[in-house]
PDB file of C-alpha atoms in Angstrom:
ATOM      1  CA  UNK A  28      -3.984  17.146   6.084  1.00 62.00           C
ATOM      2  CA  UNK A  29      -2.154  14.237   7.994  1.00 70.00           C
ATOM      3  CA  UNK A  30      -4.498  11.062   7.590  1.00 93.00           C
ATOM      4  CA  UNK A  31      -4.556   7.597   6.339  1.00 95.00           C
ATOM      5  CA  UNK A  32      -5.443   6.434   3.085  1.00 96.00           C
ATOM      6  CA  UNK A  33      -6.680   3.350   1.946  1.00 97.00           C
ATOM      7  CA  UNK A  34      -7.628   2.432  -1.782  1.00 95.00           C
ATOM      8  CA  UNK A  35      -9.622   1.752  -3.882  1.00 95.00           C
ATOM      9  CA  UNK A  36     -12.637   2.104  -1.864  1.00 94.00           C
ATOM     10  CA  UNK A  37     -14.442  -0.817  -3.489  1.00 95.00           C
ATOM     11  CA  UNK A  38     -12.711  -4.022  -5.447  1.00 94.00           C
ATOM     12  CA  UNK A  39     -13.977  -6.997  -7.174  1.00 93.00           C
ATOM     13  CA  UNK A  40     -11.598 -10.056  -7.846  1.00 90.00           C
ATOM     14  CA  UNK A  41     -12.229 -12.846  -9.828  1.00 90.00           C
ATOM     15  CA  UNK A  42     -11.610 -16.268  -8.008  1.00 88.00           C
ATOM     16  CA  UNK A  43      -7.597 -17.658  -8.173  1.00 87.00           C
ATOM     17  CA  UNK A  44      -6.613 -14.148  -8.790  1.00 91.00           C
ATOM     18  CA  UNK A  45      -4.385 -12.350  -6.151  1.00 94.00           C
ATOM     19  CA  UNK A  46      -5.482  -8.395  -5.280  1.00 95.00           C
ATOM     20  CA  UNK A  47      -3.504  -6.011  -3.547  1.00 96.00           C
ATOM     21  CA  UNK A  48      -4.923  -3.771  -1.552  1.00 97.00           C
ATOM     22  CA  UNK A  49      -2.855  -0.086  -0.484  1.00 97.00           C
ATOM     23  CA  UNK A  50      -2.499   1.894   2.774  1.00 98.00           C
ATOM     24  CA  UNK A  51      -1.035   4.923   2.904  1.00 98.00           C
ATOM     25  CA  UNK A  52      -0.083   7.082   6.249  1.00 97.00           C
ATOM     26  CA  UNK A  53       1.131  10.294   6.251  1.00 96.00           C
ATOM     27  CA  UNK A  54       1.250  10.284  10.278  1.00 94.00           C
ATOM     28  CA  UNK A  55       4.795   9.717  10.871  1.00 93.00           C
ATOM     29  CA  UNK A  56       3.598   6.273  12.522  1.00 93.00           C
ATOM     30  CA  UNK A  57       6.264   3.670  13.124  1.00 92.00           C
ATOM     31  CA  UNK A  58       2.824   0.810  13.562  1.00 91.00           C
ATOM     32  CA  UNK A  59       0.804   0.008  10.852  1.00 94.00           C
ATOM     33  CA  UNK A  60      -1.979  -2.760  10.952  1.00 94.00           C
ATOM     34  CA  UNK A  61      -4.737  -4.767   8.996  1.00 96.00           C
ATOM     35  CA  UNK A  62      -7.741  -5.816   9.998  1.00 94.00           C
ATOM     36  CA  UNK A  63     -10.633  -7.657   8.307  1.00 95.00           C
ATOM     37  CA  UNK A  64     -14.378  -7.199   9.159  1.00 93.00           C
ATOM     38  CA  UNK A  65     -17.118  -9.443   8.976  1.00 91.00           C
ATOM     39  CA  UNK A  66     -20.817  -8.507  10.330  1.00 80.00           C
ATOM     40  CA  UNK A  67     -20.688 -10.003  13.708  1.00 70.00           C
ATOM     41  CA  UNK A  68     -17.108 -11.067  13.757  1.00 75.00           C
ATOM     42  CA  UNK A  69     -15.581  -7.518  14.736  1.00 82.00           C
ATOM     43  CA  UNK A  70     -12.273  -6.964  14.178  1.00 88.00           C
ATOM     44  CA  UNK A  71      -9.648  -9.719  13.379  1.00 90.00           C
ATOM     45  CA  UNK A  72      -5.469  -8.698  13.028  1.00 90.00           C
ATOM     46  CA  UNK A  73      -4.833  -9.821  10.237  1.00 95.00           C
ATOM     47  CA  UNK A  74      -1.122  -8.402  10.171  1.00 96.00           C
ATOM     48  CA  UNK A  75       0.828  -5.645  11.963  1.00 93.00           C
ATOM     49  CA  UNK A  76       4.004  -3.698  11.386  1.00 94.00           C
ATOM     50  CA  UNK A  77       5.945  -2.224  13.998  1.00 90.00           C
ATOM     51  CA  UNK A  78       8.924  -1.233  12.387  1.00 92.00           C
ATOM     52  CA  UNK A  79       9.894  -0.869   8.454  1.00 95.00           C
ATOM     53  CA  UNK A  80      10.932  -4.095   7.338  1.00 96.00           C
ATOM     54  CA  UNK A  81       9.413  -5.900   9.936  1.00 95.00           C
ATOM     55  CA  UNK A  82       6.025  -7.566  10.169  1.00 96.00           C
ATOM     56  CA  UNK A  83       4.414 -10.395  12.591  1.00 94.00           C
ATOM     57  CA  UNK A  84       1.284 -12.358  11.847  1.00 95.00           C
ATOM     58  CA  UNK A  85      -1.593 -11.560  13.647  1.00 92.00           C
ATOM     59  CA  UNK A  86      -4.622 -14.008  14.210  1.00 89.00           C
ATOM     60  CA  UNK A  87      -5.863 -14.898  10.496  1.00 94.00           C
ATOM     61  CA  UNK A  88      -2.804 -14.520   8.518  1.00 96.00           C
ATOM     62  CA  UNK A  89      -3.026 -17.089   6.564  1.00 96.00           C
ATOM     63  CA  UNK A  90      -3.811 -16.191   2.574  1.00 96.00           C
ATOM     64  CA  UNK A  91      -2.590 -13.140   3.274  1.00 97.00           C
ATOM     65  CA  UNK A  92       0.683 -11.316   2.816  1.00 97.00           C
ATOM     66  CA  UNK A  93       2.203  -7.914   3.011  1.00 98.00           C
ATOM     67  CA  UNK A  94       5.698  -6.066   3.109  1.00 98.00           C
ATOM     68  CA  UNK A  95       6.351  -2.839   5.006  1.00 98.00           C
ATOM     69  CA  UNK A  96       9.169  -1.209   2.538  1.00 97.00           C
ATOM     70  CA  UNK A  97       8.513   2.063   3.488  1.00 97.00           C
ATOM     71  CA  UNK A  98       7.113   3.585   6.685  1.00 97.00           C
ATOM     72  CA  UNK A  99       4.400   6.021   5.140  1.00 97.00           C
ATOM     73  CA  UNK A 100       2.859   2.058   3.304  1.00 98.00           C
ATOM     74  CA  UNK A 101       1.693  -1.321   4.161  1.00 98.00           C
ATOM     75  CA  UNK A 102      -0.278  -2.961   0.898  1.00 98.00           C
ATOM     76  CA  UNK A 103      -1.914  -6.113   1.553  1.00 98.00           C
ATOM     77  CA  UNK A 104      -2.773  -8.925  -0.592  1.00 97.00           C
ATOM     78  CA  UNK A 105      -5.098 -11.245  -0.728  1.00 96.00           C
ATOM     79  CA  UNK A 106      -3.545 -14.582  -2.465  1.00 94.00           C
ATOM     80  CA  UNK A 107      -5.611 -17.469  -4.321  1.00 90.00           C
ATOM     81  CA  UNK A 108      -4.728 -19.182  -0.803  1.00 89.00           C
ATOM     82  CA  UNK A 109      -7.539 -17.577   0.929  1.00 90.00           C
ATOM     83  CA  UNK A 110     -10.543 -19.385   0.727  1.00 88.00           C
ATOM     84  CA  UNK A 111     -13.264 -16.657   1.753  1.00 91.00           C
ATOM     85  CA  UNK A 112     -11.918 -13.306   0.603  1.00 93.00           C
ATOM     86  CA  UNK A 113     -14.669 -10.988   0.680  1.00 95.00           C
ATOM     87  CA  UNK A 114     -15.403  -8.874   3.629  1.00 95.00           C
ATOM     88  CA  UNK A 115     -14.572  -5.062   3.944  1.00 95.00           C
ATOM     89  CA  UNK A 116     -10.300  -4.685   5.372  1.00 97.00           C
ATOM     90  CA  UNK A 117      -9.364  -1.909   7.673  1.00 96.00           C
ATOM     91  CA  UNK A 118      -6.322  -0.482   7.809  1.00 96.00           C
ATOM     92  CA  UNK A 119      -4.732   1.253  10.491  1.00 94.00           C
ATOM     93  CA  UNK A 120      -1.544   2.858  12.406  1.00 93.00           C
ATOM     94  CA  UNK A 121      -0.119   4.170  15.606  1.00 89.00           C
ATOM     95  CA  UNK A 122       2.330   5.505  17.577  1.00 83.00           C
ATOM     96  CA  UNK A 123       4.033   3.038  19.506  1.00 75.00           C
ATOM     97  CA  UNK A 124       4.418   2.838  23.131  1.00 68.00           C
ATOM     98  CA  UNK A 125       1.826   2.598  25.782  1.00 61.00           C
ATOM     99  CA  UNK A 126      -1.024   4.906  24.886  1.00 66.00           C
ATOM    100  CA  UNK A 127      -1.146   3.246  20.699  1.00 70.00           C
ATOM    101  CA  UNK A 128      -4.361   5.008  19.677  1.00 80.00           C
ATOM    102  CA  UNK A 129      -5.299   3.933  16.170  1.00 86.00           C
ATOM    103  CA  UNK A 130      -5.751   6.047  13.287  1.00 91.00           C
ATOM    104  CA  UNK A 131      -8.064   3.992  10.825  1.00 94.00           C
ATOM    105  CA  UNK A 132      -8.550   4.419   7.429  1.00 95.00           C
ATOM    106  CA  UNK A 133     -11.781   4.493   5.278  1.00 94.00           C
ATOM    107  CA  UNK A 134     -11.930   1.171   3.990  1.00 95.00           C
ATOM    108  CA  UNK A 135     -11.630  -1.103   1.192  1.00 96.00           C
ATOM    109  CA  UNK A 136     -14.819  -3.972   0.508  1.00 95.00           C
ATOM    110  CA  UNK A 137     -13.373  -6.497  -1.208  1.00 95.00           C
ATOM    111  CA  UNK A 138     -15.829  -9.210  -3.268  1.00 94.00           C
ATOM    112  CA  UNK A 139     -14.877 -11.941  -4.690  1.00 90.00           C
ATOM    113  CA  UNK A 140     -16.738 -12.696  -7.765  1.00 86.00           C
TER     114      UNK A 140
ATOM    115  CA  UNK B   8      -4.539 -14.089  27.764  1.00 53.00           C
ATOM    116  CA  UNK B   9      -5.935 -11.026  25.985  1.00 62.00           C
ATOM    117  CA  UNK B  10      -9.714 -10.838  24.583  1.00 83.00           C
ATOM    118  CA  UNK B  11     -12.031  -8.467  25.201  1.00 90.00           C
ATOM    119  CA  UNK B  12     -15.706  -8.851  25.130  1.00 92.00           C
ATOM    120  CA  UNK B  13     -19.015  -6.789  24.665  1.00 93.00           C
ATOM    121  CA  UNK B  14     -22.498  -7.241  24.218  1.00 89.00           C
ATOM    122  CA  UNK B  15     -23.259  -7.293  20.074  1.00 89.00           C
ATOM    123  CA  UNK B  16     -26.699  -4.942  19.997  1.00 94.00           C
ATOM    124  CA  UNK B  17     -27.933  -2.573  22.220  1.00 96.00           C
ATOM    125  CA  UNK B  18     -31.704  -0.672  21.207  1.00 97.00           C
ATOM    126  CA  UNK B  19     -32.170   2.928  23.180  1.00 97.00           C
ATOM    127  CA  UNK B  20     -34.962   5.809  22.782  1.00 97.00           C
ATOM    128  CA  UNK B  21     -33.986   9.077  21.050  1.00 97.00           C
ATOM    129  CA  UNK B  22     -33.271  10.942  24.172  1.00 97.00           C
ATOM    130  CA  UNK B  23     -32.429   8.537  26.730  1.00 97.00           C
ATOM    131  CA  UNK B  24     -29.201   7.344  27.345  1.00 97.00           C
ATOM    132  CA  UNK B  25     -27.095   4.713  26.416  1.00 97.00           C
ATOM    133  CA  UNK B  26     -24.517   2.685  28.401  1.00 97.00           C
ATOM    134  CA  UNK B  27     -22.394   0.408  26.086  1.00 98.00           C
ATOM    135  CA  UNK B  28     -20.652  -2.390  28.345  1.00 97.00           C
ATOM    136  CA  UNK B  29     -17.475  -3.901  27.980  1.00 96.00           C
ATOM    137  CA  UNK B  30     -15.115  -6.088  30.153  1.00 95.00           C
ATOM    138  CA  UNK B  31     -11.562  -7.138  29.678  1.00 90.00           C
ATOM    139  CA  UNK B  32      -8.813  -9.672  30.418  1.00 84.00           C
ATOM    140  CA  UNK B  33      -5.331  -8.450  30.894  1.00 77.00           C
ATOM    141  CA  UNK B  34      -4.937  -6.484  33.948  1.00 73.00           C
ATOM    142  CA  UNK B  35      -2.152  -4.670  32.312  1.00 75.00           C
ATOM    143  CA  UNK B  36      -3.749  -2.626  30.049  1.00 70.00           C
ATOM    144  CA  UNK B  37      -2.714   0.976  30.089  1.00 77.00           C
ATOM    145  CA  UNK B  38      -5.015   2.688  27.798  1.00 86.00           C
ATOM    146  CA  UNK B  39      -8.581   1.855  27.308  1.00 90.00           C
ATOM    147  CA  UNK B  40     -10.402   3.064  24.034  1.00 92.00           C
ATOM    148  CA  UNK B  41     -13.758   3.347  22.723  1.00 96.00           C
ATOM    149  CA  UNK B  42     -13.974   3.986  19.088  1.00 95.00           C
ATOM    150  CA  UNK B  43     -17.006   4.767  16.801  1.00 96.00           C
ATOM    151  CA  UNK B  44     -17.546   3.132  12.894  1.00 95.00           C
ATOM    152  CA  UNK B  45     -20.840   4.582  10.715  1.00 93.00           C
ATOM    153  CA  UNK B  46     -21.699   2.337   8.072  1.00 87.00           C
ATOM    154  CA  UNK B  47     -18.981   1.715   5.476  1.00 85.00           C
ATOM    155  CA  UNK B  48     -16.702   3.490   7.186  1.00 89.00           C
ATOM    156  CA  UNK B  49     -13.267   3.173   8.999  1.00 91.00           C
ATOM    157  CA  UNK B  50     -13.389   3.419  13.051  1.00 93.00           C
ATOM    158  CA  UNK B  51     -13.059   7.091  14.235  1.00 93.00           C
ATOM    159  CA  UNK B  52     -11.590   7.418  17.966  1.00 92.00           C
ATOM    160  CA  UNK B  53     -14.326   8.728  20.447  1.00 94.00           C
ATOM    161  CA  UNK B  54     -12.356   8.980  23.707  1.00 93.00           C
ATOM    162  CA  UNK B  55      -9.979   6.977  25.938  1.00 91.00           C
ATOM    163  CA  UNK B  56      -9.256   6.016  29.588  1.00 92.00           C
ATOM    164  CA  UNK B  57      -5.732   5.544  31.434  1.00 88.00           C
ATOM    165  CA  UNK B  58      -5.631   3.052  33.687  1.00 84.00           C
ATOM    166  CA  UNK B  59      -5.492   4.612  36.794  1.00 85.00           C
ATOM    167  CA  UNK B  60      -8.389   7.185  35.928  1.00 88.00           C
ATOM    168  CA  UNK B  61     -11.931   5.983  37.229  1.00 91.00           C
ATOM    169  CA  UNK B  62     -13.886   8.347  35.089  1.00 94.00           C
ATOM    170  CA  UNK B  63     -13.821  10.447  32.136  1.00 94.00           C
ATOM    171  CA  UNK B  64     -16.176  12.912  30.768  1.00 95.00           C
ATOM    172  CA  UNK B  65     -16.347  14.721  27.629  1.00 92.00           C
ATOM    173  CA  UNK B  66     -19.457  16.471  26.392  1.00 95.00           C
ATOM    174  CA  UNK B  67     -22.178  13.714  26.307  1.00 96.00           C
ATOM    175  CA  UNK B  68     -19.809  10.955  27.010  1.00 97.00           C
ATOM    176  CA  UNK B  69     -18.960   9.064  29.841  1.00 97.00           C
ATOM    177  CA  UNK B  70     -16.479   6.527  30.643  1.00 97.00           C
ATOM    178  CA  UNK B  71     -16.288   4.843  33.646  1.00 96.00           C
ATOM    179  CA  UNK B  72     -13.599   2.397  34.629  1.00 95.00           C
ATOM    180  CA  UNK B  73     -13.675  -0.298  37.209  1.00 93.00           C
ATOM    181  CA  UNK B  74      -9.904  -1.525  37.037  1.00 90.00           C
ATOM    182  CA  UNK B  75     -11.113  -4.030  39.733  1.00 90.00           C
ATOM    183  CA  UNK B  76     -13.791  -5.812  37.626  1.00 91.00           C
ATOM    184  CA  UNK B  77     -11.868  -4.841  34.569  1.00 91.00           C
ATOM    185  CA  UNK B  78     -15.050  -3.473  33.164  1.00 94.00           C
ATOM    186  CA  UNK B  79     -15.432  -0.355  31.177  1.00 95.00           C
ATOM    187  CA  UNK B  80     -18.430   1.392  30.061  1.00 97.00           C
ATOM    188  CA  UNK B  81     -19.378   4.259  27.755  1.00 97.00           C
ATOM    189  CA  UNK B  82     -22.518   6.230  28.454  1.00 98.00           C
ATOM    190  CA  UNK B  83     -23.581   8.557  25.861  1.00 97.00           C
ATOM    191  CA  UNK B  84     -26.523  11.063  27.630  1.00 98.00           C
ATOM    192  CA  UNK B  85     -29.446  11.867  25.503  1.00 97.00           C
ATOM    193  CA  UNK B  86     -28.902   9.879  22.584  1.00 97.00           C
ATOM    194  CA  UNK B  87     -29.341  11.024  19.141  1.00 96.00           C
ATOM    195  CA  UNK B  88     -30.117   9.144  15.667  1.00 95.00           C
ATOM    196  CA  UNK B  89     -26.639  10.163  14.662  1.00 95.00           C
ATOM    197  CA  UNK B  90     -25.269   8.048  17.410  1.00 97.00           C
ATOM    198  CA  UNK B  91     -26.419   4.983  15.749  1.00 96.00           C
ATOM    199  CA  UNK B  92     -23.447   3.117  14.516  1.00 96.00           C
ATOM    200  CA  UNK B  93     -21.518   0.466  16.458  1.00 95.00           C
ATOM    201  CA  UNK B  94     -18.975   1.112  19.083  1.00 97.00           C
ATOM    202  CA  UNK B  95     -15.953  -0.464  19.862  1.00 95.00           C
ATOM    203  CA  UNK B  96     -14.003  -1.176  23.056  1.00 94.00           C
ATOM    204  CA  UNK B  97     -10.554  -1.542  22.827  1.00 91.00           C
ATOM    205  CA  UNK B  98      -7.340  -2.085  24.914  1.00 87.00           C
ATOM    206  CA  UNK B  99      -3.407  -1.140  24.513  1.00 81.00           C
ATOM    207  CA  UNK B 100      -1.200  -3.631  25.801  1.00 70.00           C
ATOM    208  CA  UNK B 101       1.720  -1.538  25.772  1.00 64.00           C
ATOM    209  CA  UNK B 102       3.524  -3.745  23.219  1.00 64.00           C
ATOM    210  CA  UNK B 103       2.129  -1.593  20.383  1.00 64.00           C
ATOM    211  CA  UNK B 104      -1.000  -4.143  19.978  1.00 72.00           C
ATOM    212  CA  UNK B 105      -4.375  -3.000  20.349  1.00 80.00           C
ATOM    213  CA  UNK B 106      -6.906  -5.627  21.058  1.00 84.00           C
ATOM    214  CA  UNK B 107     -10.798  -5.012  20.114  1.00 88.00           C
ATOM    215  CA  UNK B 108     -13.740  -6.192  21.443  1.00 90.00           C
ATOM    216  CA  UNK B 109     -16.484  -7.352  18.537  1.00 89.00           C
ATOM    217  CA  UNK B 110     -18.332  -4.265  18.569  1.00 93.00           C
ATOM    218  CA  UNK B 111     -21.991  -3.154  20.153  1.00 95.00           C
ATOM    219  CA  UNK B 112     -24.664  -1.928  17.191  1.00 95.00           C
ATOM    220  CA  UNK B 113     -26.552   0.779  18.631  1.00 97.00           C
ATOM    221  CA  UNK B 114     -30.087   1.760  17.295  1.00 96.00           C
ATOM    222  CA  UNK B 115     -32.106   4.273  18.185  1.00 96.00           C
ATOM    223  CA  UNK B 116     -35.224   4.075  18.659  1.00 93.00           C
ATOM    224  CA  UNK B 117     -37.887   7.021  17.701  1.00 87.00           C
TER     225      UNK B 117
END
């Protein structure tokens, strides 16, 4: 079945340690996207992909990095540099183009411990 | 600039309905989205607006568009305890970003 994958469903990282977390689409999206969700905050863009190769920074980038090698992944990770790690990260992709409806993936709750 | 805003809790009675509110900026939103997360979950799609539509119905939901107020709402008739979850409202700016508002936590009430 075409979905989107994220794993592992839960993670626990010590603190200074970097964790990477992985999306997988099997969609045929060109867009890709992470968000990060807080109770209360919504949803903040963390990154988004476009394009393979090709990534912008969305509104809380920093502490964060990813790479976009291949179209079907975009792993995150979460560096030392972020002070306040835990929260649960969505992951998502599109089609591009005017009508982008998101395809979201499952999840991954990331605490910092 | 682009934001898009909703009220954060909304309480209804099993069988009423509910009307989730949301309003946005950009006046050049084509698509208008309202998606649906259950607890620990990702955000599933529910159903979504063009921008020249006023109204959309699908089974027990309604959307309704005023493009003039930029205000969209979702009505969801007779309201059931699996509706609780929280409900997002979200636009497509046509540069491949989508832009969510913070979310409305529906609970139903017995």
């Amino acid at each position: 079945d075409g979905g989107i994958t994220q794993s592992p469903k839960y993670l626990f990282r010590k603190e200074g340690q970097n964790v990477t977390l992985s999306c997988e689409q099997n969609l045929n999206h060109d867009a890709m996207y992470w968000y990060r969700q807080d109770p209360g905050q919504g949803l903040r863009l963390i990154y988004y992909s476009q394009i393979v190769n090709d990534f912008q920074k969305g509104d809380i980038a920093e502490g964060y990095s990813v790479s976009r090698e291949k179209k079907e992944s975009f792993p995150l990770t979460v560096t030392s540099a972020q002070k306040n790690p835990t929260a649960f990260y969505l992951c998502a992709s599109s089609t591009t183009g005017s009508r982008a409806e998101a395809f979201f993936g499952q999840g991954t709750r990331l605490t910092v411990v | 600039g682009e934001d898009v805003e909703q009220s954060l809790f909304l309480s209804v009675r099993e069988g009423d309905s509910s009307v989730i509110n949301c309003t946005y900026t950009d006046s050049s939103s084509t698509y208008l989205y309202w998606y649906k997360q259950e607890p620990g979950a990702g955000l599933q799609l529910l159903t979504y607006i063009f921008s020249n539509m006023d109204m959309k119905q699908d089974q027990r939901l309604t959307v309704l568009l005023n493009k003039k107020d930029k205000h969209l709402s979702l009505r969801i008739a007779d309201t059931q305890t699996g509706d609780s979850a929280i409900y997002f409202c979200a636009e497509s700016m046509g540069n491949d970003k989508i832009i969510f508002g913070k979310g409305t936590r529906l609970h139903i009430l017995p």
